[in-house]
Amino acid sequence: MTYFMRSGNTYRVSKNEAIDLHDLLPAGNYVIKEDQFGNLYLEHIEDFKPLTKMYGDTLKNTTRIMQTFLDRPAATGVMLTGEKGSGKTLLSKNVCIELAKQGIPTIVINAPWHGDKFNTFMQSIEQPCVIVFDEFEKTYDSEQQESILTLLDGVFPSKKLFMLTCNDKWRVDQHMRNRPGRIYYMLDFKGLGAEFITEYCNDTLKNQQYVDTICNIASLFSEFNFDMLKGLVEEMNRYNETPQEALRMLNAKPEFDHGTKYEIKLIDNGIEVSKETMSPSMYDGNPLSPKGITIGYDSEPNDEDDSSDGSWKQFRFDGNSLVSVEPGAGKFIFEDKGTRLILTKIKQKMFDYSSF
C-alpha cells in the first residue's frame, strides 16, 4: 500500500516502515521536485484562494467537469484553450478549489516532467487527484507531449483529472485532438460577450453610465479578454475617466489585435461594386488601424478579367472617414468623397449538431 511521508512541506511516496506516514495525500496544492539521488517527491505550495464571484459559465462548467470526473471510473482529461486572460485558468483553479473541499488534492505540473520515472511516480499516487498542466504547449515540446500520451490514456488504474490549459490548441499534439479517451472535454475560451461585460461592470464600475460604451469598445477586438476588462475598469475607477481616456495608456489597443475577418461592401457614387472586381474582396485586421484600409476595383472589367490603366480606382479609408459603428452587428461604416465602405465582422460558426 502507498503511504506519504511528510517532512515540513514535503511529501514523499514511502513504505510503511517510514515515520509520519499518511495513507492519503491531504487536500491542497503540490508541485513535483527531484532530490539529489534522482527520486521524485511532492512539495506543498500555497492553496488557490477562493473566488469572490464567478462570471459567465464558470460555475456551470465547474459543476459539469467535477460531476463527470467523479462519475467516470478512471482518468478524465480536460483541455481549456484560449489566449491569456480569457478565463481558462480561472475555471481550472475553481475546479481544484471545489474538489479540495471533497479531500481531493491538486498536483501542479510546472516543468516538462515525462518518461517512465514520471509515469511510475504518478501511478504510485493511487488516490483520486487533479493534475494541472498550465500553459501545456509552452511547457512541453512536441516530443515531450507525445511521451505523456500513455499517462492521459488512463492506462494506469488510478483515478485522475488531467486539466490542461493552453493558449494555442494547434500546438498541442494532434493525437490529443478528437480523442475523448485522452481528452474528454475541450473548451475554447473566446472574447467576452456583452452579458459578461455588463454583469462585471454592474458589480465593479463606479460610473455606470459607461457600461454600454465599454461593450461597444470590446467589439473592436476580435477577443476582448478578462484582463483587458479588469484593467480598464480599474483605471476608470482610479482616475474617474471615460473608457476612451483610460485606454490611452492601458496596454489594450485594437491595433494590436489580429485575426478578425470582415466582409467588404463598397458603394461608389451610389452604386454597389461587384466583389469580383474588388481587391481585396475581404478585409483581415483592425478597421481602426492607423495605416487605414486601401480598397481598389476595376470600373471597366473586360472579358479577360484585366483592367486598363484608366479603369482601376483606388480608395483609402481611415479613422477620420469613420462615420458610424454598429457593435452588435460588428459593422464599421466609412465614407469619403461620395464613396462608402461597409465592413461587417464575419462571425465564426460553431458546428450545429442539431441538424442530424
XYZ file of C-alpha atoms in Angstrom:
356
model
C 0.000 0.000 0.000
C 1.237 3.528 -0.794
C 1.944 5.948 2.049
C 3.017 9.578 2.057
C 5.766 10.658 4.452
C 5.699 14.292 5.464
C 8.755 16.398 6.242
C 7.848 20.087 6.548
C 6.068 20.996 3.305
C 7.452 17.933 1.538
C 5.527 14.702 0.928
C 7.372 11.624 -0.345
C 5.938 8.334 -1.520
C 7.116 5.866 1.102
C 6.734 2.420 2.609
C 5.002 1.709 5.901
C 8.264 1.341 7.818
C 8.948 5.082 7.469
C 7.830 7.539 10.117
C 4.996 10.123 9.981
C 3.088 8.213 7.336
C -0.129 9.320 5.634
C -2.305 6.802 3.876
C -3.743 9.646 1.772
C -2.219 12.831 0.404
C -4.023 15.708 2.185
C -6.104 18.082 0.069
C -4.002 21.011 -1.113
C -1.683 22.062 -3.931
C 1.639 20.366 -4.675
C 4.480 20.515 -7.178
C 6.904 17.738 -8.143
C 10.536 18.006 -7.067
C 13.602 15.809 -7.551
C 16.256 15.156 -4.887
C 19.996 14.721 -5.414
C 19.532 10.981 -5.918
C 17.012 11.437 -8.740
C 13.990 10.499 -6.635
C 10.758 12.417 -7.219
C 8.730 13.813 -4.337
C 5.892 16.291 -3.722
C 6.219 19.703 -2.106
C 3.221 21.514 -0.708
C 2.631 25.028 -2.117
C 0.105 27.758 -1.410
C -3.505 26.765 -1.987
C -5.671 28.580 -4.518
C -7.703 31.386 -2.962
C -11.498 31.022 -3.253
C -13.111 33.310 -5.821
C -15.341 36.091 -4.531
C -17.677 35.819 -7.510
C -17.804 33.838 -10.731
C -18.985 35.280 -14.025
C -20.215 33.728 -17.236
C -20.250 29.914 -17.372
C -17.556 29.335 -14.735
C -19.892 27.832 -12.147
C -21.810 25.712 -14.661
C -18.623 24.371 -16.264
C -17.043 23.704 -12.865
C -20.030 21.615 -11.804
C -20.074 19.621 -15.026
C -16.351 18.856 -15.034
C -16.497 17.752 -11.381
C -19.555 15.555 -11.867
C -18.081 13.894 -14.949
C -14.758 13.234 -13.214
C -16.411 11.792 -10.103
C -18.779 9.649 -12.191
C -16.175 8.151 -14.538
C -14.206 5.153 -13.222
C -10.727 6.139 -14.423
C -8.846 9.151 -15.802
C -10.597 12.166 -17.342
C -8.812 14.765 -19.482
C -9.953 18.366 -19.893
C -8.301 20.892 -22.207
C -9.040 24.608 -21.819
C -7.840 26.715 -24.741
C -7.723 30.451 -25.323
C -5.441 33.437 -25.057
C -4.125 34.761 -21.764
C -6.738 36.372 -19.564
C -9.661 34.639 -21.287
C -10.824 32.770 -18.173
C -9.434 29.271 -18.665
C -7.082 29.421 -15.664
C -9.929 30.813 -13.574
C -12.020 27.747 -14.376
C -9.205 25.276 -13.710
C -8.469 26.874 -10.318
C -12.130 26.810 -9.359
C -12.384 23.104 -10.157
C -9.354 22.473 -7.914
C -10.842 24.576 -5.099
C -14.164 22.740 -5.209
C -12.585 19.271 -5.374
C -10.303 20.161 -2.450
C -13.465 20.539 -0.366
C -14.024 16.834 -1.039
C -10.497 15.949 0.054
C -9.012 15.686 -3.440
C -5.511 17.196 -3.826
C -4.064 19.036 -6.834
C -0.619 18.499 -8.355
C 0.555 21.439 -10.465
C 2.949 20.486 -13.261
C 5.260 23.473 -13.764
C 8.117 21.679 -15.555
C 8.181 19.239 -18.508
C 8.105 16.062 -16.431
C 7.773 12.987 -18.647
C 9.121 9.498 -19.227
C 8.978 6.226 -17.328
C 10.137 7.644 -13.985
C 7.461 10.346 -14.065
C 4.748 7.920 -15.158
C 5.706 5.445 -12.442
C 5.661 8.185 -9.816
C 2.201 9.342 -10.920
C 0.999 5.726 -10.929
C 2.167 5.323 -7.331
C -0.332 8.022 -6.274
C -3.390 5.792 -6.188
C -5.972 8.157 -4.723
C -8.128 10.500 -6.875
C -6.354 13.784 -7.599
C -6.210 16.671 -10.068
C -3.159 17.100 -12.310
C -2.903 20.631 -13.721
C -0.707 21.303 -16.767
C -0.699 25.097 -17.062
C 0.311 26.532 -20.477
C 0.831 22.964 -21.651
C 2.122 23.700 -25.156
C 4.751 26.102 -23.783
C 5.982 23.742 -21.068
C 6.153 20.643 -23.281
C 7.705 20.489 -26.760
C 6.232 18.154 -29.389
C 8.414 15.175 -28.450
C 7.696 15.559 -24.742
C 3.952 15.851 -25.428
C 3.993 12.548 -27.262
C 5.771 10.849 -24.365
C 2.921 11.503 -21.912
C 0.096 10.212 -24.112
C 0.056 6.917 -22.218
C -0.469 8.860 -18.986
C -3.546 10.563 -20.481
C -4.808 7.278 -21.939
C -5.804 6.100 -18.493
C -3.598 3.018 -18.856
C -2.774 3.357 -15.170
C -5.685 2.317 -12.953
C -5.665 5.396 -10.675
C -8.469 7.943 -10.982
C -7.112 11.352 -12.030
C -8.463 14.542 -13.538
C -5.947 15.926 -16.029
C -6.579 19.625 -16.679
C -4.509 21.203 -19.461
C -4.590 24.912 -20.263
C -3.073 26.197 -23.480
C -3.020 29.419 -25.469
C -2.745 27.747 -28.892
C -4.522 24.408 -29.312
C -2.854 23.846 -32.695
C 0.491 23.458 -30.913
C -0.892 20.552 -28.924
C -0.108 17.038 -30.184
C -2.603 16.038 -32.876
C -3.205 12.721 -31.104
C -4.904 14.617 -28.282
C -7.489 16.233 -30.547
C -10.716 14.342 -31.297
C -9.667 11.691 -28.777
C -12.156 11.727 -25.869
C -10.330 8.710 -24.439
C -7.415 11.036 -23.691
C -9.004 14.489 -23.585
C -12.680 14.070 -22.737
C -13.637 17.753 -22.766
C -12.216 20.611 -24.820
C -13.445 24.135 -24.106
C -12.499 27.112 -26.274
C -12.422 30.457 -24.486
C -13.144 33.341 -26.855
C -13.656 37.020 -26.225
C -16.051 38.154 -23.512
C -19.665 38.715 -24.516
C -21.786 41.758 -23.705
C -23.659 39.848 -20.957
C -20.431 39.001 -19.114
C -19.061 42.547 -19.502
C -22.317 44.111 -18.283
C -22.529 41.849 -15.240
C -18.916 42.566 -14.262
C -19.304 46.319 -14.771
C -22.518 46.380 -12.731
C -20.539 44.901 -9.830
C -17.285 46.855 -10.120
C -17.609 50.017 -12.244
C -18.228 53.198 -10.268
C -19.678 55.233 -13.139
C -22.423 53.042 -14.581
C -23.177 55.373 -17.499
C -20.196 53.912 -19.387
C -21.271 50.251 -19.359
C -22.653 50.368 -22.919
C -19.571 52.259 -24.110
C -17.303 49.528 -22.758
C -19.392 46.895 -24.567
C -19.024 48.890 -27.791
C -15.261 49.214 -27.344
C -14.991 45.477 -26.690
C -16.489 44.828 -30.139
C -13.420 46.451 -31.731
C -11.326 43.482 -30.580
C -11.567 40.001 -32.030
C -11.204 38.630 -28.484
C -11.708 41.131 -25.660
C -10.439 39.193 -22.635
C -10.933 39.439 -18.877
C -7.506 41.018 -18.310
C -8.491 43.884 -20.604
C -11.861 44.353 -18.912
C -10.432 44.219 -15.395
C -7.643 46.672 -16.244
C -9.994 49.097 -17.994
C -12.491 49.200 -15.113
C -9.691 49.540 -12.579
C -8.191 52.501 -14.453
C -11.565 54.215 -14.903
C -12.370 53.861 -11.200
C -8.941 55.083 -10.087
C -8.884 58.260 -12.186
C -12.610 58.838 -12.776
C -12.071 58.669 -16.537
C -14.110 57.720 -19.579
C -13.239 54.397 -21.280
C -11.540 56.296 -24.114
C -9.358 58.245 -21.675
C -8.440 55.133 -19.691
C -7.406 53.258 -22.851
C -4.952 55.993 -23.815
C -2.214 54.476 -21.648
C -3.587 50.984 -20.935
C -1.909 48.068 -22.727
C -5.077 47.176 -24.627
C -5.034 48.530 -28.183
C -7.235 47.431 -31.094
C -4.276 47.925 -33.445
C -2.505 45.036 -31.688
C -5.428 42.767 -32.475
C -5.258 40.363 -35.417
C -7.374 37.593 -36.830
C -10.760 39.277 -37.305
C -12.147 38.981 -40.814
C -14.692 41.331 -42.400
C -16.941 41.176 -45.426
C -16.478 44.213 -47.674
C -19.253 46.229 -49.272
C -18.065 49.161 -51.394
C -20.519 51.742 -52.743
C -19.117 54.231 -55.248
C -21.404 57.142 -56.172
C -24.487 55.210 -55.062
C -23.634 52.007 -56.976
C -22.516 48.846 -55.164
C -19.255 47.495 -56.556
C -19.137 43.837 -57.596
C -16.925 41.732 -55.335
C -15.397 40.079 -58.413
C -13.802 43.371 -59.430
C -12.510 44.372 -55.963
C -9.123 43.829 -54.398
C -9.125 42.741 -51.671
C -12.561 41.125 -51.576
C -12.314 40.531 -47.827
C -10.563 42.509 -45.059
C -8.466 40.886 -42.334
C -7.306 43.107 -39.479
C -8.312 46.052 -37.343
C -10.699 48.545 -39.016
C -9.250 51.378 -36.941
C -5.611 50.648 -37.742
C -3.594 53.873 -38.153
C -2.438 52.758 -41.607
C -6.044 52.698 -42.801
C -7.738 50.425 -45.336
C -6.990 50.579 -49.056
C -9.612 49.151 -51.442
C -9.458 49.123 -55.233
C -11.661 47.902 -58.041
C -11.831 47.711 -61.816
C -14.541 50.077 -63.043
C -14.415 48.692 -66.589
C -13.596 44.968 -66.462
C -13.118 43.311 -69.853
C -13.585 39.724 -70.934
C -10.013 38.766 -69.994
C -10.671 39.874 -66.378
C -7.994 42.504 -66.764
C -8.123 46.262 -66.468
C -6.709 49.118 -68.464
C -4.688 51.739 -66.650
C -7.557 54.195 -66.558
C -10.225 51.834 -65.199
C -8.632 50.977 -61.871
C -9.994 53.047 -58.974
C -8.496 53.004 -55.504
C -9.670 54.426 -52.179
C -8.215 54.721 -48.710
C -10.279 54.880 -45.528
C -9.036 55.583 -42.014
C -10.348 56.732 -38.631
C -11.093 60.205 -39.990
C -13.551 58.752 -42.501
C -15.379 56.549 -39.984
C -18.999 57.718 -39.765
C -20.608 55.048 -37.552
C -20.100 51.769 -35.688
C -22.772 49.159 -35.012
C -21.207 46.972 -32.271
C -23.999 44.419 -32.124
C -23.724 43.698 -35.846
C -19.937 44.080 -35.886
C -20.274 46.732 -38.583
C -17.997 49.688 -39.396
C -19.121 52.325 -41.922
C -16.638 54.670 -43.596
C -17.376 57.454 -46.062
C -15.071 59.623 -48.149
C -15.907 61.860 -51.134
C -19.106 60.056 -52.078
C -17.678 56.565 -51.627
C -18.883 54.363 -48.770
C -17.118 51.331 -47.297
C -19.034 48.934 -45.046
C -17.108 46.280 -43.107
C -19.141 43.555 -41.385
C -17.433 41.157 -38.999
C -17.557 37.529 -40.122
C -18.617 35.568 -37.071
C -17.095 32.166 -36.509
C -19.766 29.499 -36.824
C -19.943 26.567 -34.457
C -20.909 23.189 -35.859
C -24.658 22.587 -35.476
C -25.155 19.035 -34.247
C -28.940 19.512 -34.087
C -29.124 19.157 -37.863
C -28.519 15.410 -37.564
